[in-house]
Coordinates of C-alpha atoms and ligand atoms in Angstrom, one line a residue:
M1 CA -86.0 12.7 3.8
L2 CA -84.1 10.7 6.1
M3 CA -86.2 9.6 9.1
T4 CA -84.5 9.2 12.3
E5 CA -87.1 6.7 13.8
Q6 CA -86.5 4.3 10.7
L7 CA -82.7 4.7 11.4
I8 CA -83.1 3.6 15.1
Q9 CA -85.2 0.7 14.3
W10 CA -82.9 -0.4 11.6
L11 CA -79.7 0.0 13.9
G12 CA -81.9 -1.9 16.7
T13 CA -81.9 -5.0 14.3
F14 CA -78.2 -5.4 15.0
G15 CA -78.3 -7.2 18.4
A16 CA -82.0 -7.6 18.7
D17 CA -83.0 -9.5 21.8
E18 CA -86.6 -11.3 21.8
D19 CA -88.2 -8.9 24.2
G20 CA -87.5 -5.7 21.6
G21 CA -84.6 -4.9 23.3
V22 CA -81.0 -4.6 22.0
T23 CA -77.7 -6.3 23.5
R24 CA -74.4 -5.0 21.5
L25 CA -71.6 -5.4 23.7
L26 CA -68.3 -4.4 22.8
Y27 CA -66.3 -6.1 20.2
T28 CA -68.8 -9.0 20.1
P29 CA -70.3 -10.2 16.5
S30 CA -73.5 -7.9 16.7
W31 CA -71.4 -4.9 17.9
K32 CA -69.4 -5.3 14.7
E33 CA -72.1 -5.9 12.5
A34 CA -73.8 -2.5 13.6
Q35 CA -70.3 -0.6 13.1
E36 CA -70.2 -2.2 9.6
A37 CA -73.8 -1.2 8.7
L38 CA -73.2 2.1 10.0
A39 CA -70.1 2.5 7.9
G40 CA -72.2 1.3 4.8
K41 CA -74.7 3.9 5.6
M42 CA -72.6 6.8 6.2
E43 CA -70.8 6.0 2.7
E44 CA -74.2 5.6 1.0
L45 CA -74.8 9.2 2.2
G46 CA -71.6 10.6 0.9
L47 CA -69.5 10.8 3.8
A48 CA -65.9 9.7 4.0
V49 CA -65.6 6.9 6.4
R50 CA -62.8 5.9 8.8
Y51 CA -62.4 3.7 11.7
D52 CA -59.7 4.6 14.4
D53 CA -57.4 1.8 16.1
A54 CA -60.0 1.1 18.9
G55 CA -63.1 0.9 16.8
N56 CA -64.5 4.2 16.8
L57 CA -66.2 5.1 13.5
C58 CA -66.6 8.2 11.8
G59 CA -68.3 9.7 8.8
R60 CA -66.8 13.0 7.5
L61 CA -67.9 15.9 5.7
Q62 CA -64.8 17.7 4.6
G63 CA -64.6 21.6 5.2
T64 CA -63.4 24.0 2.7
D65 CA -61.2 26.1 5.0
G66 CA -58.2 23.7 5.2
S67 CA -57.7 24.5 8.9
G68 CA -57.3 20.9 9.7
T69 CA -59.8 21.1 12.4
C70 CA -63.2 19.5 13.2
I71 CA -66.6 19.7 14.9
L72 CA -67.8 16.2 16.0
T73 CA -71.3 14.9 16.8
G74 CA -72.3 11.5 17.7
S75 CA -72.5 9.0 20.4
H76 CA -71.9 5.4 21.4
V77 CA -72.9 2.2 19.5
D78 CA -72.5 -0.4 22.4
T79 CA -75.6 -1.1 24.6
V80 CA -76.1 -2.3 28.3
Q81 CA -77.2 -6.2 28.7
R82 CA -80.5 -6.2 27.4
G83 CA -81.1 -2.5 27.0
G84 CA -83.0 -0.1 24.7
K85 CA -82.8 1.0 21.1
Y86 CA -82.4 4.8 22.0
D87 CA -79.5 4.9 24.3
G88 CA -76.5 6.0 22.3
A89 CA -78.0 4.9 18.8
Y90 CA -80.2 8.1 18.6
G91 CA -76.9 10.5 18.9
I92 CA -75.4 8.5 15.9
V93 CA -78.4 8.2 13.6
A94 CA -79.3 11.8 14.2
G95 CA -75.6 13.1 13.3
I96 CA -75.9 11.1 10.3
T97 CA -79.3 12.5 9.5
A98 CA -77.9 16.0 10.2
L99 CA -74.9 15.8 8.2
S100 CA -76.8 14.3 5.3
R101 CA -79.5 17.1 5.3
L102 CA -76.7 19.8 5.7
R103 CA -75.0 18.3 2.5
E104 CA -78.0 18.0 0.5
Q105 CA -79.3 21.8 1.4
Y106 CA -75.8 23.8 1.8
G107 CA -73.3 21.7 0.0
M108 CA -70.0 21.1 1.8
P109 CA -69.3 22.8 5.0
R110 CA -66.4 25.6 5.6
K111 CA -65.4 23.7 8.7
T112 CA -65.1 19.9 8.9
I113 CA -67.9 18.0 10.5
E114 CA -67.8 14.3 11.5
V115 CA -70.3 11.9 12.7
V116 CA -68.9 9.5 15.3
A117 CA -70.3 6.2 16.4
F118 CA -68.0 5.6 19.6
C119 CA -67.2 2.0 20.3
E120 CA -68.0 1.7 24.0
E121 CA -69.7 4.0 26.6
E122 CA -71.5 1.6 28.9
G123 CA -68.8 -0.4 30.6
S124 CA -71.2 -3.4 30.3
R125 CA -68.8 -6.1 28.9
F126 CA -65.5 -5.1 30.4
P127 CA -65.0 -3.1 33.8
Y128 CA -63.9 -0.2 31.9
N129 CA -66.3 2.7 30.7
Y130 CA -66.0 5.5 27.8
W131 CA -63.4 3.5 26.0
G132 CA -64.2 5.0 22.8
S133 CA -64.2 8.6 23.9
T134 CA -60.9 8.2 26.2
F135 CA -59.1 6.5 23.5
M136 CA -59.9 9.2 20.9
T137 CA -59.2 12.1 23.2
G138 CA -56.0 10.3 24.4
S139 CA -57.2 10.5 28.2
A140 CA -56.8 6.5 28.1
T141 CA -54.1 4.3 26.4
Y142 CA -54.0 0.6 25.8
K143 CA -52.1 0.4 28.8
D144 CA -55.3 1.4 30.8
V145 CA -57.3 -1.0 29.6
E146 CA -54.6 -3.9 30.0
Q147 CA -55.9 -5.5 32.9
A148 CA -59.6 -5.3 31.7
L149 CA -61.3 -8.8 31.3
D150 CA -65.1 -9.7 30.5
P151 CA -66.8 -12.2 32.8
Q152 CA -65.6 -15.0 31.0
G153 CA -62.0 -13.9 31.3
V154 CA -61.5 -12.6 27.9
P155 CA -59.0 -9.7 27.8
L156 CA -60.3 -6.3 26.4
I157 CA -57.0 -6.1 24.4
Q158 CA -57.6 -9.8 22.8
A159 CA -61.4 -9.1 22.0
M160 CA -60.4 -5.6 20.0
K161 CA -57.7 -7.5 18.0
Q162 CA -60.2 -10.3 17.2
A163 CA -62.4 -7.6 16.0
G164 CA -60.1 -6.3 13.7
F165 CA -58.6 -3.4 15.9
G166 CA -55.9 -2.3 18.3
P167 CA -52.3 -0.8 18.0
G168 CA -51.8 0.4 14.3
S169 CA -54.7 -1.4 12.8
H170 CA -56.3 1.7 11.2
G171 CA -53.5 4.2 11.4
Q172 CA -55.4 6.5 13.5
G173 CA -54.8 6.9 17.2
P174 CA -55.8 9.6 19.6
R175 CA -56.8 13.0 18.0
S176 CA -56.4 16.6 18.7
D177 CA -58.0 18.0 15.7
V178 CA -61.5 17.8 17.4
K179 CA -62.4 21.6 18.6
A180 CA -66.1 20.8 19.4
F181 CA -68.1 17.7 20.3
V182 CA -71.9 17.9 20.7
E183 CA -74.0 14.7 21.7
L184 CA -77.6 14.5 21.1
H185 CA -79.2 11.9 23.4
V186 CA -82.4 10.9 25.0
E187 CA -83.0 12.1 28.6
Q188 CA -83.2 8.6 30.3
G189 CA -85.1 10.2 32.9
A190 CA -88.9 11.7 33.1
I191 CA -88.3 15.4 33.6
L192 CA -89.0 16.5 30.1
E193 CA -92.2 14.3 29.5
Q194 CA -93.7 15.5 32.9
E195 CA -92.9 19.1 32.1
G196 CA -94.0 18.8 28.7
R197 CA -90.9 20.0 26.8
S198 CA -89.4 18.6 24.0
I199 CA -85.7 19.8 24.4
G200 CA -83.3 19.7 27.3
I201 CA -80.2 21.5 27.2
V202 CA -77.7 19.9 29.6
E203 CA -75.7 22.3 31.8
Q204 CA -73.6 19.7 33.8
I205 CA -73.2 16.1 34.0
V206 CA -72.7 14.2 37.3
G207 CA -69.6 12.8 38.8
L208 CA -69.5 8.8 39.0
Q209 CA -67.4 6.4 40.7
R210 CA -67.7 2.6 40.1
Y211 CA -66.2 0.0 42.3
T212 CA -65.9 -4.0 42.5
I213 CA -66.4 -5.6 46.0
R214 CA -65.0 -8.7 46.8
V215 CA -66.1 -10.6 49.8
Q216 CA -64.3 -13.6 51.1
G217 CA -65.7 -15.6 53.6
E218 CA -65.7 -19.6 53.8
A219 CA -67.8 -22.1 51.7
N220 CA -69.2 -25.2 53.7
H221 CA -72.1 -27.3 54.1
A222 CA -75.3 -25.8 54.1
G223 CA -76.6 -28.6 56.4
T224 CA -74.1 -29.5 58.9
T225 CA -72.8 -25.9 59.7
P226 CA -74.6 -24.2 62.6
M227 CA -75.4 -20.6 62.0
A228 CA -73.0 -19.3 64.7
Y229 CA -70.1 -20.8 63.0
R230 CA -70.5 -19.6 59.4
R231 CA -68.6 -17.1 57.4
D232 CA -71.3 -16.5 54.8
A233 CA -70.1 -14.2 52.2
A234 CA -73.8 -14.0 50.8
R235 CA -75.1 -12.8 54.3
A236 CA -72.2 -10.2 54.6
A237 CA -72.7 -8.8 51.1
S238 CA -76.3 -8.6 51.8
A239 CA -75.6 -6.8 54.9
M240 CA -73.1 -4.5 53.4
I241 CA -75.6 -3.6 50.5
M242 CA -78.2 -2.8 53.0
A243 CA -75.6 -0.3 55.0
I244 CA -74.9 1.1 51.8
M245 CA -78.3 1.9 50.7
D246 CA -79.3 3.2 54.0
R247 CA -76.3 5.4 54.4
T248 CA -77.3 6.7 50.7
E249 CA -80.7 7.8 51.8
E250 CA -79.2 9.5 55.1
L251 CA -76.8 11.6 52.9
G252 CA -79.6 12.0 51.0
A253 CA -80.6 13.4 47.3
P254 CA -79.2 14.0 44.9
L255 CA -76.6 11.4 45.8
V256 CA -77.7 7.8 44.0
A257 CA -76.1 4.3 44.6
T258 CA -76.4 1.2 42.7
V259 CA -75.5 -2.3 43.2
G260 CA -76.4 -3.5 39.7
Q261 CA -74.1 -6.6 39.5
M262 CA -73.6 -9.4 42.1
E263 CA -72.2 -13.1 42.0
L264 CA -72.0 -15.7 44.3
H265 CA -69.4 -18.4 44.6
P266 CA -69.8 -21.5 44.2
N267 CA -73.3 -20.4 43.6
T268 CA -75.3 -23.7 44.5
P269 CA -78.1 -24.3 46.8
N270 CA -76.5 -26.4 49.2
V271 CA -73.3 -24.5 49.7
I272 CA -72.7 -21.5 51.8
P273 CA -71.1 -18.9 49.8
G274 CA -67.4 -18.6 50.3
K275 CA -67.3 -15.7 47.9
A276 CA -69.5 -12.7 46.9
T277 CA -68.6 -10.1 44.3
F278 CA -70.7 -7.1 43.7
T279 CA -70.5 -3.8 41.9
L280 CA -71.2 -0.4 43.3
D281 CA -72.0 2.6 41.1
V282 CA -72.1 6.1 43.0
R283 CA -73.3 9.6 41.5
H284 CA -73.4 13.0 42.8
P285 CA -72.9 16.4 40.8
D286 CA -70.7 17.7 43.4
G287 CA -67.0 16.1 43.1
G288 CA -66.5 16.6 46.9
R289 CA -69.7 15.3 48.2
L290 CA -69.1 12.3 45.8
E291 CA -65.7 11.7 47.2
E292 CA -67.0 11.9 50.8
A293 CA -70.0 9.8 50.0
C294 CA -67.8 7.1 48.6
D295 CA -65.5 7.3 51.7
S296 CA -68.5 6.8 54.0
L297 CA -70.0 4.0 51.8
L298 CA -66.8 2.1 51.9
H299 CA -66.5 2.5 55.9
M300 CA -69.9 0.9 55.9
V301 CA -68.7 -2.1 53.7
R302 CA -65.4 -2.5 56.0
Y303 CA -67.4 -2.3 59.4
E304 CA -69.9 -4.8 58.3
A305 CA -66.9 -6.9 57.2
R306 CA -65.3 -6.9 60.5
K307 CA -68.6 -7.4 62.0
R308 CA -69.6 -10.7 60.1
G309 CA -65.8 -12.1 60.3
V310 CA -65.2 -12.0 56.4
D311 CA -62.6 -10.3 54.4
V312 CA -63.1 -7.9 51.8
S313 CA -61.4 -5.9 49.2
T314 CA -62.5 -2.7 47.1
E315 CA -61.6 -1.8 43.7
R316 CA -62.3 1.4 42.1
W317 CA -62.2 1.3 38.2
M318 CA -63.9 4.4 37.4
N319 CA -63.7 7.9 38.7
V320 CA -65.1 10.9 36.4
A321 CA -65.5 14.1 37.9
P322 CA -68.6 16.3 37.3
I323 CA -68.1 18.4 34.7
G324 CA -69.8 21.7 33.0
M325 CA -70.9 21.9 29.5
D326 CA -69.4 24.8 27.3
A327 CA -71.5 28.1 28.1
G328 CA -71.0 29.6 24.7
L329 CA -72.3 26.4 23.0
T330 CA -75.2 26.1 25.4
G331 CA -76.3 29.7 24.8
M332 CA -76.1 28.9 21.2
I333 CA -78.4 25.8 21.6
E334 CA -80.7 28.1 23.7
D335 CA -80.9 30.6 21.0
I336 CA -81.9 27.9 18.5
C337 CA -84.7 26.6 20.7
I338 CA -86.1 30.1 21.2
D339 CA -85.8 30.9 17.1
Q340 CA -87.5 27.5 16.3
G341 CA -90.1 27.8 18.7
R342 CA -89.2 25.1 21.1
S343 CA -90.3 24.0 24.4
Y344 CA -87.0 23.7 26.4
R345 CA -85.4 23.9 29.6
R346 CA -81.6 23.8 30.9
M347 CA -81.2 20.8 33.2
P348 CA -78.2 18.6 34.6
S349 CA -77.3 15.0 33.6
G350 CA -77.5 12.0 36.0
A351 CA -76.3 9.8 33.4
G352 CA -72.8 9.6 32.3
H353 CA -71.9 10.5 28.8
D354 CA -69.1 10.5 26.1
A355 CA -69.7 14.5 26.4
Q356 CA -68.2 14.2 29.9
I357 CA -64.8 13.0 28.6
F358 CA -64.8 15.7 25.8
A359 CA -65.6 18.7 27.8
S360 CA -62.1 18.7 29.4
H361 CA -60.4 18.8 25.9
C362 CA -62.9 20.8 23.6
K363 CA -66.1 23.0 23.6
T364 CA -68.8 20.5 24.5
A365 CA -72.6 20.5 24.3
M366 CA -75.1 18.0 25.0
V367 CA -79.0 18.1 24.1
F368 CA -81.9 15.5 25.3
V369 CA -85.0 14.7 23.9
P370 CA -87.9 13.0 26.4
S371 CA -87.7 9.5 27.3
R372 CA -91.4 8.0 27.7
Q373 CA -92.1 7.4 31.4
G374 CA -88.1 8.1 31.7
I375 CA -87.4 4.5 31.1
S376 CA -84.1 3.6 29.9
H377 CA -81.5 0.9 30.0
S378 CA -84.5 -1.2 29.2
P379 CA -86.3 -2.9 26.2
L380 CA -89.3 -0.3 27.0
E381 CA -87.1 2.8 26.0
Y382 CA -88.8 4.7 23.6
T383 CA -89.0 8.4 22.7
E384 CA -91.8 9.7 20.0
P385 CA -90.6 10.2 16.5
G386 CA -91.8 13.7 16.8
H387 CA -89.4 14.5 19.7
L388 CA -86.9 12.7 18.1
E389 CA -87.3 15.1 14.8
E390 CA -87.2 18.0 17.1
G391 CA -83.6 17.1 18.4
V392 CA -82.6 16.4 15.0
Q393 CA -83.5 19.8 13.9
V394 CA -81.8 21.7 17.0
L395 CA -78.5 19.5 16.2
T396 CA -78.9 20.3 12.2
E397 CA -79.1 24.0 13.1
L398 CA -76.5 24.0 15.7
L399 CA -74.0 22.4 13.1
R400 CA -75.1 24.7 10.5
R401 CA -74.3 27.7 12.5
L402 CA -70.9 26.2 13.6
A403 CA -69.6 25.0 10.4
Y404 CA -71.2 26.9 7.6
Ligands
GLV501 C1 -74.3 5.2 31.1 O1 -75.4 4.9 30.4 C2 -74.6 5.5 32.6 O2 -74.9 6.5 32.9 O3 -74.2 4.6 33.1
MN502 MN1 -76.4 4.1 28.8
MN503 MN1 -75.7 7.0 26.2

C-alpha cells in the first residue's frame, strides 16, 4: 500500500536544505524537478497527467458519467524559504494516495476526480500569493502578475516562460469544470495536538492582507552626522514596527500582524540607511475588523513617518477576505469522522490556503491533521505517520462518497 510518509520524504528531496527543511520557490529548478517527479509518480499510478498554462499539475481519474465536471483535491508544491516538508506537500501526496487506493479498490469512479499540485500559494518568491489557485479559478489573469518581480528583479512572467509555462503553453487556461475542492493540510498550529485529536474540520479561513512599506530617509555618514540631523530610515522603520505591534496587541486577539521581511539600503555598517523596506501581513477572521485594523496600523505608520521626518509609501498587494467552507461537505466530513471513530473537532484556520480561493467558486472543504508542537514554515515541521494516515483515510472516504 502507498505510504504517505514515504511520499513526503521523497518529495522533500526536491529542494532539500542542509538543515532538513525544503526551499522550493515558484519556477525555480527545484520546483520544476518536483513537479516533473510528481507527474511521473501520477502516471506510474495510472492517472492521466496534464499541466495548465501556469504550471499547475493535475492527475486525473476519469469518471464514467460523462458529465464533464470534476472533483478536485490537492495543495501547493511551492514552499517558503527554508520551510518544512509537510506544508502543501501533504495535500498533494495524500491526494495521489487516495486516488490510487480508490482505483485499486473500486475501479473507475462515476464522477471524475483529479489531484492537483498547485504551482504556487506562499508568495515567497514574488509578491503575489495563490497564483496557482487564482489562475485555475480565473480569479487572476496574467495581467495581475505583470508587475510582480522577485528580489533579483526577475519578472514572474519571464520566470514562468523560462520554466516552460505561460499563455498557450499547455492549452489549458482557467477552468469551470471543478464542482468541489477538498484540501488536506497540516494544521500548522498546536490545537489538535494539545487536545489530543487527530482530525480538524475547517469551518472558516481567516482574512489576510499584505503590504510592502517603503520608508525614504536620507543616507549619510555614520560618523559625521549628529543624531539631530539624521533622517534615518532604519530608525523610522523600527519605530513603525514597534507601533504596529503595540497597536495590534491593543486591538487584541484574534488579530495578528507580522513583519517578516525587511531590507535596508545601502545596508552597510557606516552609512545611515536612506531607505528601508518591510512587509506587513495582517490577519483576522472578521473582514470588517480586518479592514479597520489595517487602516489603524497604516495610520500609525504614517504618524511615525511624520514624527521622524521621513517619507513613506504603502502598497497593498494581497487582500483575501475571510471565507466559510461549504456546510454540506463539512457535515459529510464530520459524519465520516464519526463513522471511522476518529477524534476530531471543528476549527478555524489562521493560515491562508488555496481552499480560500476555491470557496467562492465551488463547494470547498478543508481537513487538518496535527502538527508537532504547532511548528510550521520551519525545517522542524513534522506530523506523525499515524496522523498522516488518518487524514488520508478521511479524504479517501470523502472522495468515495462524492465520486462513486
Ligand atoms: C500560507 O502558508 C500562509 O498562511 O501564509
Ligand atoms: Mn505555508
Ligand atoms: Mn500550505
